[in-house]
Amino acid sequence: MTTTPKHTTTGTNGSGAADRAHRRRWAVLAICCVAAALLGIDNSVLNYAIPSLSRELNPSSTQLLWIVDVYGFVLGGLLIVAGNIGDRIGRKKLLLLGVAGFGAASALTAYADGPGMLIAARALLGLAGATIMPSTLSLVRSAFDDPKERTTAIGISSGIGAASFALGPVVGGLLLDHFWWGSVFLINVPVMAVVLVAGWLLLPESRNPKPGRLDWPSVPMSITALFGVIYAIKTAARDGVDDRAVWISAVIGIAALVLFLRRQTTIADPLLDLKFFRNPAFAGAVGSNVVTLFTATTLSLGFSLYFQVVRGWSPLTAGLALLPGPLSAAFAAPLSAVLIPKIGRARTVAFGLVLMAASTAALGLVTPHSSYWLLLPALVVNGAGLIFVFSVTADTLLASVPRTKTGTAAAISETAMELGGALGIAVLGSVLSAFYRSDLTLPGGLTAGQTSAARESVTSGVETGAALPGGTGQQVVEAAKSAFTDSMHSTTLIAAALMAVGAVVALFALRNVPAVLDVETEAEAEAEAEAEAEADAVPAV
């Protein structure tokens, strides 16, 4: 049975505070959206600052890899732990700590005077980001008691989050055209300062009043497992599966993961409540997210290379070319709240995946000289399909668990997406590279070194051809561009087929999930109210 919205927020003091929190719910959404959007921008802006910072800091190749990857390693490894801590100490408190830390780490990053300092600062950014990501989603969930309003709010949050990733290249390009490389990080400081002040004044506190004891042995197990698995996946995507570091980190990560999961089934207060996955709504939403990120990240990578290497556009122009997709996601996000009561959650997610499958297959038909205006409709449709999936699955995940554990649920969602994206780059990125090498036909007369370099990647192929004189160089450039677009044809068809399969699976996995989803029954509401009174008397630690 679903309760009538009571406008209560776990951990607030009295009905007056609860009423104020209810009135401020849209301000809560705005604050959380700004914080999450800044994370999305920061996650994609670094690649555009690498040439400039490489000239100034002169990092080694190993240091450069850590500069790029350490943020994602730390972020992915700490999400579940951070979500649990937020449920215990308060999601507002954790968010504000993360926002303050993110602003400070951004300043350190901007003024790093060497590769070591930059790597450490990027690790601190990942730590702060791990506290912000689950906190924003769970605070939005707590602020909106009405299920329909909650669905709309989470849809808006998901849409802005999706758009923010595409804003990274645009923001980075504009800043790097006028300022030094550190400006792309320094811009975070004033924005996070505004979020910190607004959050302190307007956000209601939300926490689990009876969280149980934090199982400290599970913390290093969780971090080791996720860090090891993510490191193995990303390193395999970059260096291949023959790299010894891949197998060492994979074995350590998987062993830690097995120990961690076994422990979660034997303790009273698990760090990761595996019972969540017995709920078809929760499990189906997580699965849909993984499939979507697995396929969508490869499309993003492919078109970033297509616009910059094949078409020869600047990073700023390429970023602007990709922007219509995420912008359509931002504008289409509220439509998911309209579709759910009409066709249901399962059909809305499946519809989104079908839109993505069709548009991905259409985008894969590009040639080195395709008109951008022919690609634009498919980019817009793809963005809309993406957000129909993410907004519905995010709402389903958060609404299918008790309100007191939304921080943990949000962390699980973010971790699944991180793993899905990393796997997509590793698997489909490798498929893209393999098709490129098999489709590349080079002219005669090249040395073994030139042939090897041209076969490495489309970027190396174009650079190799540009360094060769006369018609031979032009033939190499055209061969590399044609091979890359041919490889995109094959890879995008595979991705589209996986999306279509995901749509069918979503229809079955989410078929019994109601349009109006709220797990809190009258009995649970009464228990929560009693727990709130106890929490007010003795603050949670």
Coordinates of C-alpha atoms in Angstrom, one line a residue:
M1 CA 0.0 0.0 0.0
T2 CA 1.3 3.5 -0.9
T3 CA 1.1 6.2 1.7
T4 CA -0.2 9.7 1.1
P5 CA 2.8 12.1 1.0
K6 CA 3.7 13.3 4.5
H7 CA 6.5 15.7 3.6
T8 CA 8.8 14.2 6.2
T9 CA 12.6 14.2 6.0
T10 CA 14.5 11.7 8.0
G11 CA 16.6 13.5 10.6
T12 CA 14.8 16.8 10.6
N13 CA 13.6 18.4 13.8
G14 CA 9.8 18.7 14.1
S15 CA 7.0 19.3 11.6
G16 CA 8.0 22.9 11.0
A17 CA 11.4 21.9 9.7
A18 CA 9.7 19.2 7.5
D19 CA 7.3 21.8 6.1
R20 CA 10.1 24.1 5.3
A21 CA 12.0 21.3 3.6
H22 CA 8.9 20.5 1.5
R23 CA 8.6 24.1 0.3
R24 CA 12.3 24.1 -0.6
R25 CA 12.2 20.9 -2.6
W26 CA 12.8 22.6 -6.0
A27 CA 15.7 24.6 -4.5
V28 CA 17.1 21.3 -3.3
L29 CA 16.8 20.0 -6.9
A30 CA 18.6 23.0 -8.3
I31 CA 21.5 22.8 -5.8
C32 CA 22.0 19.1 -6.4
C33 CA 21.8 19.6 -10.2
V34 CA 24.5 22.2 -10.2
A35 CA 26.8 20.1 -8.0
A36 CA 26.3 17.0 -10.2
A37 CA 26.7 19.0 -13.4
L38 CA 30.0 20.3 -12.3
L39 CA 31.2 16.8 -11.7
G40 CA 30.1 15.8 -15.3
I41 CA 31.9 18.8 -16.8
D42 CA 35.1 18.1 -14.8
N43 CA 35.0 14.4 -15.8
S44 CA 35.2 15.2 -19.5
V45 CA 37.3 18.5 -19.6
L46 CA 40.7 17.0 -18.7
N47 CA 41.3 15.5 -22.1
Y48 CA 41.2 18.9 -23.7
A49 CA 43.8 20.3 -21.2
I50 CA 46.3 17.5 -21.7
P51 CA 48.3 19.0 -24.6
S52 CA 48.8 22.3 -22.7
L53 CA 49.6 20.8 -19.3
S54 CA 52.0 18.3 -20.9
R55 CA 54.0 21.1 -22.4
E56 CA 54.2 22.9 -19.0
L57 CA 54.6 20.0 -16.6
N58 CA 56.4 17.6 -18.9
P59 CA 55.0 14.4 -17.3
S60 CA 56.4 11.0 -18.2
S61 CA 54.0 8.6 -20.1
T62 CA 53.3 6.7 -16.9
Q63 CA 52.6 9.9 -15.0
L64 CA 50.3 11.1 -17.8
L65 CA 48.3 7.9 -17.6
W66 CA 47.8 8.4 -13.9
I67 CA 46.8 12.0 -14.3
V68 CA 44.0 10.9 -16.7
D69 CA 42.9 7.7 -14.8
V70 CA 43.4 8.3 -11.1
Y71 CA 40.2 10.4 -10.8
G72 CA 38.0 7.5 -12.1
F73 CA 39.9 4.9 -10.1
V74 CA 39.3 6.7 -6.8
L75 CA 35.8 7.7 -7.6
G76 CA 34.6 4.2 -8.6
G77 CA 36.4 2.6 -5.7
L78 CA 34.8 4.8 -3.0
L79 CA 31.2 5.2 -4.2
I80 CA 29.7 2.4 -2.1
V81 CA 31.6 3.4 1.0
A82 CA 30.6 7.0 0.6
G83 CA 26.9 6.2 0.1
N84 CA 26.9 4.2 3.3
I85 CA 28.6 7.0 5.2
G86 CA 26.0 9.5 3.9
D87 CA 23.2 7.3 5.1
R88 CA 24.8 7.4 8.6
I89 CA 26.2 10.9 9.2
G90 CA 23.6 12.7 6.9
R91 CA 23.6 13.2 3.2
K92 CA 23.6 17.0 3.5
K93 CA 26.6 16.9 5.7
L94 CA 28.4 14.5 3.3
L95 CA 27.5 16.6 0.3
L96 CA 28.8 19.8 1.9
L97 CA 32.0 18.1 2.9
G98 CA 32.4 16.8 -0.6
V99 CA 31.6 20.2 -2.2
A100 CA 34.2 21.9 0.0
G101 CA 36.7 19.3 -0.7
F102 CA 36.0 19.4 -4.5
G103 CA 36.6 23.2 -4.5
A104 CA 39.8 22.9 -2.6
A105 CA 41.1 20.0 -4.7
S106 CA 40.2 22.0 -7.9
A107 CA 42.4 24.9 -6.7
L108 CA 45.3 22.4 -6.0
T109 CA 44.8 20.9 -9.4
A110 CA 44.8 24.3 -11.2
Y111 CA 48.1 25.4 -9.5
A112 CA 49.9 22.0 -9.5
D113 CA 53.6 22.7 -10.2
G114 CA 54.5 19.1 -11.1
P115 CA 53.1 15.8 -12.2
G116 CA 53.1 14.3 -8.7
M117 CA 51.1 17.1 -7.2
L118 CA 48.7 17.0 -10.1
I119 CA 48.1 13.2 -9.6
A120 CA 47.5 13.7 -5.9
A121 CA 45.1 16.6 -6.6
R122 CA 43.2 14.5 -9.1
A123 CA 42.9 11.7 -6.6
L124 CA 41.4 14.2 -4.1
L125 CA 39.0 15.3 -6.7
G126 CA 37.9 11.6 -7.1
L127 CA 37.5 11.3 -3.4
A128 CA 35.3 14.4 -3.2
G129 CA 33.3 13.3 -6.2
A130 CA 32.6 10.0 -4.6
T131 CA 30.9 11.8 -1.7
I132 CA 28.9 14.2 -4.0
M133 CA 27.4 11.8 -6.5
P134 CA 25.3 9.5 -4.3
S135 CA 24.4 12.4 -2.0
T136 CA 22.8 14.5 -4.7
L137 CA 20.5 11.7 -5.9
S138 CA 19.5 10.6 -2.4
L139 CA 18.8 14.2 -1.3
V140 CA 16.5 14.7 -4.4
R141 CA 14.8 11.4 -3.5
S142 CA 14.3 12.5 0.1
A143 CA 13.0 16.0 -0.8
F144 CA 10.2 14.8 -3.0
D145 CA 7.6 12.7 -1.2
D146 CA 5.0 12.7 -4.0
P147 CA 6.0 9.8 -6.4
K148 CA 4.9 11.8 -9.5
E149 CA 6.9 14.9 -8.5
R150 CA 9.8 12.6 -7.6
T151 CA 9.9 11.0 -11.0
T152 CA 9.9 14.4 -12.7
A153 CA 12.6 15.8 -10.4
I154 CA 14.9 12.8 -10.9
G155 CA 14.3 13.0 -14.7
I156 CA 15.4 16.6 -14.6
S157 CA 18.4 15.8 -12.6
S158 CA 19.4 12.9 -14.9
G159 CA 18.9 15.1 -18.0
I160 CA 21.2 17.9 -16.6
G161 CA 23.7 15.3 -15.6
A162 CA 23.8 13.8 -19.1
A163 CA 24.1 17.3 -20.7
S164 CA 27.0 18.2 -18.4
F165 CA 29.3 15.6 -19.9
A166 CA 29.0 17.2 -23.3
L167 CA 29.6 20.7 -21.8
G168 CA 33.1 19.7 -20.8
P169 CA 34.6 20.0 -24.3
V170 CA 32.8 23.3 -24.8
V171 CA 33.8 24.8 -21.5
G172 CA 37.4 23.5 -21.9
G173 CA 37.7 24.8 -25.4
L174 CA 36.5 28.3 -24.5
L175 CA 38.8 28.5 -21.5
L176 CA 41.9 27.1 -23.2
D177 CA 41.5 29.5 -26.1
H178 CA 42.1 32.4 -23.6
F179 CA 43.8 31.1 -20.4
W180 CA 46.3 28.5 -19.1
W181 CA 45.4 24.8 -18.6
G182 CA 44.6 25.2 -14.9
S183 CA 41.7 27.5 -15.7
V184 CA 39.5 24.5 -16.6
F185 CA 39.8 23.4 -13.0
L186 CA 39.9 26.8 -11.3
I187 CA 36.4 27.6 -12.6
N188 CA 35.1 24.9 -10.2
V189 CA 36.0 27.0 -7.1
P190 CA 33.5 29.9 -7.3
V191 CA 30.7 27.5 -8.5
M192 CA 31.3 25.1 -5.6
A193 CA 31.5 28.1 -3.2
V194 CA 28.0 29.1 -4.3
V195 CA 26.7 25.5 -3.9
L196 CA 28.3 25.3 -0.5
V197 CA 26.6 28.4 0.8
A198 CA 23.2 27.6 -0.8
G199 CA 23.4 24.0 0.4
W200 CA 24.1 25.1 4.0
L201 CA 21.2 27.4 4.0
L202 CA 18.6 25.5 2.0
L203 CA 19.2 21.7 2.0
P204 CA 17.4 19.7 4.7
E205 CA 19.3 17.0 6.5
S206 CA 18.5 13.4 5.5
R207 CA 19.9 10.3 7.1
N208 CA 19.1 6.8 8.3
P209 CA 18.2 7.2 12.0
K210 CA 19.0 3.6 12.8
P211 CA 21.9 2.7 10.4
G212 CA 23.5 0.0 12.5
R213 CA 27.2 -0.3 13.0
L214 CA 29.5 0.4 10.0
D215 CA 31.3 -2.8 9.2
W216 CA 34.9 -1.6 9.0
P217 CA 36.4 -4.8 7.6
S218 CA 34.1 -4.5 4.6
V219 CA 35.4 -1.0 3.8
P220 CA 38.9 -2.0 2.5
M221 CA 37.4 -5.1 0.8
S222 CA 35.0 -2.9 -1.1
I223 CA 37.7 -0.4 -2.1
T224 CA 40.2 -3.1 -3.1
A225 CA 37.6 -5.0 -5.1
L226 CA 36.3 -2.0 -7.1
F227 CA 39.7 -0.3 -7.6
G228 CA 41.2 -3.6 -8.8
V229 CA 38.4 -4.4 -11.2
I230 CA 38.2 -0.9 -12.6
Y231 CA 42.0 -0.6 -13.0
A232 CA 42.1 -4.0 -14.8
I233 CA 39.3 -3.0 -17.2
K234 CA 40.7 0.4 -18.1
T235 CA 44.3 -0.8 -18.4
A236 CA 43.2 -3.7 -20.6
A237 CA 41.3 -1.2 -22.9
R238 CA 44.4 0.9 -23.2
D239 CA 47.3 -1.6 -23.2
G240 CA 45.7 -4.9 -24.1
V241 CA 45.0 -8.0 -22.0
D242 CA 48.6 -9.1 -22.3
D243 CA 49.8 -6.5 -19.9
R244 CA 50.8 -8.1 -16.6
A245 CA 49.3 -5.3 -14.5
V246 CA 45.9 -6.2 -16.0
W247 CA 46.0 -9.8 -14.7
I248 CA 47.5 -8.9 -11.3
S249 CA 44.9 -6.2 -10.6
A250 CA 42.1 -8.4 -11.9
V251 CA 43.0 -11.3 -9.6
I252 CA 43.3 -9.0 -6.6
G253 CA 40.1 -7.2 -7.4
I254 CA 38.1 -10.4 -8.1
A255 CA 39.4 -12.1 -5.0
A256 CA 38.5 -9.1 -2.8
L257 CA 35.1 -8.9 -4.5
V258 CA 34.4 -12.6 -3.7
L259 CA 35.4 -12.1 0.0
F260 CA 33.4 -8.8 0.2
L261 CA 30.2 -10.4 -1.2
R262 CA 30.5 -13.4 1.0
R263 CA 30.9 -11.2 4.1
Q264 CA 27.8 -9.1 3.1
T265 CA 25.6 -12.2 3.4
T266 CA 26.8 -13.1 6.9
I267 CA 26.7 -9.8 8.8
A268 CA 23.7 -8.0 10.3
D269 CA 24.5 -4.5 8.9
P270 CA 26.1 -5.1 5.4
L271 CA 27.9 -2.3 3.6
L272 CA 26.1 -3.6 0.4
D273 CA 22.7 -5.0 1.1
L274 CA 22.4 -7.8 -1.5
K275 CA 18.7 -8.2 -0.7
F276 CA 18.2 -5.1 -2.9
F277 CA 18.9 -7.3 -5.9
R278 CA 16.0 -9.6 -5.0
N279 CA 13.7 -6.8 -6.0
P280 CA 13.0 -7.0 -9.7
A281 CA 12.6 -3.3 -9.9
F282 CA 16.1 -2.7 -8.5
A283 CA 17.8 -5.5 -10.4
G284 CA 16.2 -4.6 -13.7
A285 CA 17.1 -0.9 -13.4
V286 CA 20.7 -1.7 -12.6
G287 CA 20.9 -4.1 -15.5
S288 CA 19.4 -1.5 -17.9
N289 CA 21.9 1.1 -16.8
V290 CA 24.9 -1.2 -17.3
V291 CA 23.7 -2.1 -20.9
T292 CA 23.1 1.5 -21.7
L293 CA 26.5 2.8 -20.5
F294 CA 28.3 -0.2 -22.0
T295 CA 27.1 0.7 -25.5
A296 CA 26.7 4.5 -25.2
T297 CA 30.3 5.3 -24.1
T298 CA 31.7 3.6 -27.2
L299 CA 29.5 5.8 -29.4
S300 CA 30.7 8.9 -27.6
L301 CA 34.4 7.9 -28.0
G302 CA 33.9 7.0 -31.7
F303 CA 32.3 10.3 -32.6
S304 CA 34.9 12.3 -30.6
L305 CA 37.6 10.7 -32.8
Y306 CA 35.4 11.1 -35.9
F307 CA 34.9 14.8 -35.6
Q308 CA 38.4 15.6 -34.4
V309 CA 40.6 13.2 -36.4
V310 CA 38.5 12.2 -39.5
R311 CA 36.9 15.6 -40.0
G312 CA 39.8 17.6 -38.6
W313 CA 37.7 19.8 -36.4
S314 CA 39.0 21.6 -33.3
P315 CA 38.1 20.2 -29.8
L316 CA 35.7 23.1 -29.3
T317 CA 34.0 22.6 -32.7
A318 CA 33.8 18.8 -32.0
G319 CA 32.3 19.5 -28.6
L320 CA 29.7 21.8 -30.1
A321 CA 28.9 19.2 -32.7
L322 CA 28.2 16.6 -30.0
L323 CA 26.2 18.9 -27.8
P324 CA 22.7 18.5 -29.4
G325 CA 22.5 14.9 -28.1
P326 CA 22.9 15.8 -24.4
L327 CA 20.9 18.9 -24.8
S328 CA 18.0 16.9 -26.2
A329 CA 18.4 14.6 -23.2
A330 CA 18.1 17.6 -20.9
F331 CA 14.9 18.8 -22.6
A332 CA 13.4 15.3 -23.0
A333 CA 14.0 14.3 -19.4
P334 CA 10.6 15.6 -18.0
L335 CA 8.8 13.6 -20.7
S336 CA 9.7 10.4 -19.0
A337 CA 7.3 11.4 -16.1
V338 CA 4.6 11.7 -18.8
L339 CA 5.3 8.4 -20.4
I340 CA 5.5 6.3 -17.3
P341 CA 1.7 6.6 -16.3
K342 CA 0.7 6.1 -20.0
I343 CA 2.8 3.1 -21.0
G344 CA 4.6 2.0 -17.8
R345 CA 8.2 1.9 -16.6
A346 CA 9.2 -1.3 -18.6
R347 CA 7.9 0.1 -21.9
T348 CA 9.4 3.5 -21.3
V349 CA 12.9 2.0 -20.7
A350 CA 12.5 -0.3 -23.6
F351 CA 11.3 2.6 -25.8
G352 CA 14.4 4.5 -24.8
L353 CA 16.7 1.6 -25.7
V354 CA 14.9 1.1 -29.1
L355 CA 15.4 4.8 -29.9
M356 CA 19.1 4.5 -29.0
A357 CA 19.4 1.3 -31.1
A358 CA 17.9 2.9 -34.2
S359 CA 19.8 6.2 -33.9
T360 CA 23.1 4.3 -33.1
A361 CA 22.7 2.2 -36.3
A362 CA 21.9 5.3 -38.3
L363 CA 25.0 7.2 -36.9
G364 CA 27.2 4.2 -37.8
L365 CA 26.6 4.9 -41.5
V366 CA 28.8 8.0 -41.5
T367 CA 31.5 8.4 -44.1
P368 CA 34.5 10.7 -44.0
H369 CA 32.5 13.3 -45.9
S370 CA 29.0 12.9 -44.4
S371 CA 27.1 16.2 -43.9
Y372 CA 26.7 17.1 -40.2
W373 CA 23.1 18.0 -40.8
L374 CA 22.3 14.4 -41.8
L375 CA 23.8 13.3 -38.5
L376 CA 22.0 15.9 -36.3
P377 CA 18.6 14.1 -36.2
A378 CA 20.1 10.8 -35.1
L379 CA 22.2 12.7 -32.4
V380 CA 19.0 14.3 -31.0
V381 CA 17.0 11.0 -31.0
N382 CA 19.9 9.2 -29.3
G383 CA 20.0 11.8 -26.5
A384 CA 16.3 11.5 -25.9
G385 CA 16.5 7.7 -25.8
L386 CA 19.4 7.8 -23.4
I387 CA 17.5 10.0 -20.9
F388 CA 14.3 7.9 -21.1
V389 CA 16.4 5.0 -19.8
F390 CA 18.4 6.9 -17.2
S391 CA 15.6 9.0 -15.7
V392 CA 13.3 6.0 -15.3
T393 CA 16.0 3.7 -13.9
A394 CA 17.3 6.2 -11.5
D395 CA 13.8 6.9 -10.1
T396 CA 13.1 3.1 -10.0
L397 CA 16.3 2.4 -8.1
L398 CA 15.8 5.1 -5.5
A399 CA 12.0 4.4 -5.0
S400 CA 12.4 0.6 -4.7
V401 CA 14.5 0.8 -1.5
P402 CA 13.7 2.1 1.9
R403 CA 14.1 5.9 2.2
T404 CA 16.7 5.4 4.9
K405 CA 19.0 3.6 2.5
T406 CA 18.9 5.8 -0.6
G407 CA 22.5 6.8 -0.3
T408 CA 23.6 3.2 -0.6
A409 CA 21.2 2.6 -3.5
A410 CA 22.4 5.7 -5.3
A411 CA 26.0 4.6 -4.8
I412 CA 25.2 1.2 -6.3
S413 CA 23.6 2.8 -9.3
E414 CA 26.7 5.1 -9.9
T415 CA 29.1 2.2 -9.4
A416 CA 27.2 0.1 -11.9
M417 CA 27.3 2.9 -14.4
E418 CA 31.0 3.4 -13.8
L419 CA 31.7 -0.3 -14.4
G420 CA 29.4 -0.4 -17.5
G421 CA 31.1 2.5 -19.1
A422 CA 34.6 1.1 -18.4
L423 CA 33.6 -2.3 -19.8
G424 CA 32.1 -0.6 -22.9
I425 CA 35.3 1.2 -23.6
A426 CA 37.4 -2.0 -23.0
V427 CA 35.2 -4.4 -25.0
L428 CA 33.6 -2.3 -27.8
G429 CA 36.6 0.0 -27.9
S430 CA 38.8 -3.0 -28.7
V431 CA 36.3 -4.2 -31.3
L432 CA 36.4 -0.8 -32.9
S433 CA 40.2 -0.9 -33.0
A434 CA 40.3 -4.5 -34.3
F435 CA 37.9 -3.6 -37.2
Y436 CA 40.0 -0.5 -38.0
R437 CA 43.1 -2.7 -38.4
S438 CA 41.4 -5.3 -40.4
D439 CA 39.8 -2.8 -42.8
L440 CA 42.9 -0.7 -43.3
T441 CA 44.4 -1.0 -46.8
L442 CA 47.7 0.9 -47.1
P443 CA 49.5 1.8 -50.3
G444 CA 52.8 0.1 -51.1
G445 CA 56.2 1.6 -50.4
L446 CA 55.8 2.1 -46.7
T447 CA 58.5 1.0 -44.2
A448 CA 57.6 -1.5 -41.5
G449 CA 57.6 1.3 -38.9
Q450 CA 55.3 3.4 -40.9
T451 CA 52.9 0.5 -41.5
S452 CA 52.9 -0.4 -37.8
A453 CA 52.3 3.2 -36.8
A454 CA 49.4 3.7 -39.3
R455 CA 47.8 0.5 -38.0
E456 CA 47.9 1.5 -34.4
S457 CA 44.9 3.8 -34.5
V458 CA 43.1 6.3 -36.8
T459 CA 45.0 9.1 -35.0
S460 CA 48.3 7.5 -35.8
G461 CA 47.2 6.7 -39.3
V462 CA 46.4 10.3 -40.1
E463 CA 49.6 11.6 -38.4
T464 CA 51.7 9.0 -40.3
G465 CA 50.1 10.0 -43.6
A466 CA 50.5 13.7 -42.9
A467 CA 54.3 13.2 -42.4
L468 CA 54.7 11.4 -45.7
P469 CA 55.4 13.4 -48.9
G470 CA 53.2 13.7 -52.0
G471 CA 50.4 11.4 -53.0
T472 CA 51.5 8.5 -50.9
G473 CA 50.8 10.5 -47.7
Q474 CA 47.4 11.5 -48.9
Q475 CA 46.6 7.9 -49.7
V476 CA 47.5 6.8 -46.2
V477 CA 45.4 9.6 -44.7
E478 CA 42.3 8.7 -46.8
A479 CA 42.9 4.9 -46.1
A480 CA 43.0 5.6 -42.3
K481 CA 39.8 7.7 -42.4
S482 CA 37.9 5.2 -44.6
A483 CA 39.0 2.3 -42.4
F484 CA 37.8 4.1 -39.3
T485 CA 34.4 4.9 -40.6
D486 CA 34.1 1.3 -41.9
S487 CA 35.0 0.1 -38.4
M488 CA 32.3 2.4 -36.9
H489 CA 29.7 0.8 -39.2
S490 CA 30.4 -2.7 -37.8
T491 CA 30.9 -1.6 -34.1
T492 CA 27.7 0.5 -34.0
L493 CA 25.7 -2.4 -35.5
I494 CA 26.9 -4.6 -32.6
A495 CA 26.1 -1.8 -30.1
A496 CA 22.6 -1.3 -31.6
A497 CA 21.9 -5.1 -31.4
L498 CA 22.9 -5.1 -27.8
M499 CA 20.6 -2.2 -27.1
A500 CA 17.7 -4.0 -28.8
V501 CA 18.4 -7.1 -26.7
G502 CA 18.5 -4.8 -23.6
A503 CA 15.1 -3.4 -24.6
V504 CA 13.6 -6.9 -24.7
V505 CA 15.2 -7.8 -21.3
A506 CA 13.9 -4.5 -19.8
L507 CA 10.3 -5.4 -20.9
F508 CA 10.5 -8.6 -18.9
A509 CA 12.6 -7.5 -16.0
L510 CA 10.5 -4.4 -15.2
R511 CA 7.1 -5.7 -16.4
N512 CA 5.6 -5.9 -12.9
V513 CA 7.0 -2.6 -11.6
P514 CA 4.1 -0.2 -11.0
A515 CA 4.0 3.2 -12.6
V516 CA 3.6 4.8 -9.2
L517 CA 6.4 3.3 -7.1
D518 CA 6.8 4.0 -3.4
V519 CA 8.0 1.2 -1.1
E520 CA 7.1 2.9 2.1
T521 CA 4.0 1.4 3.7
E522 CA 2.0 2.8 6.6
A523 CA 3.8 0.5 9.0
E524 CA 7.2 1.6 7.7
A525 CA 6.1 5.3 7.9
E526 CA 5.2 4.8 11.6
A527 CA 8.5 3.0 12.3
E528 CA 10.4 5.8 10.5
A529 CA 8.6 8.5 12.6
E530 CA 9.6 6.6 15.8
A531 CA 13.1 6.4 14.6
E532 CA 13.2 10.1 13.8
A533 CA 12.2 10.9 17.3
E534 CA 15.0 8.8 18.7
A535 CA 17.5 10.3 16.2
D536 CA 16.5 13.8 17.3
A537 CA 17.2 12.9 20.9
V538 CA 20.5 11.1 20.2
P539 CA 22.2 12.3 16.9
A540 CA 23.5 9.5 14.7
V541 CA 27.3 9.1 14.5

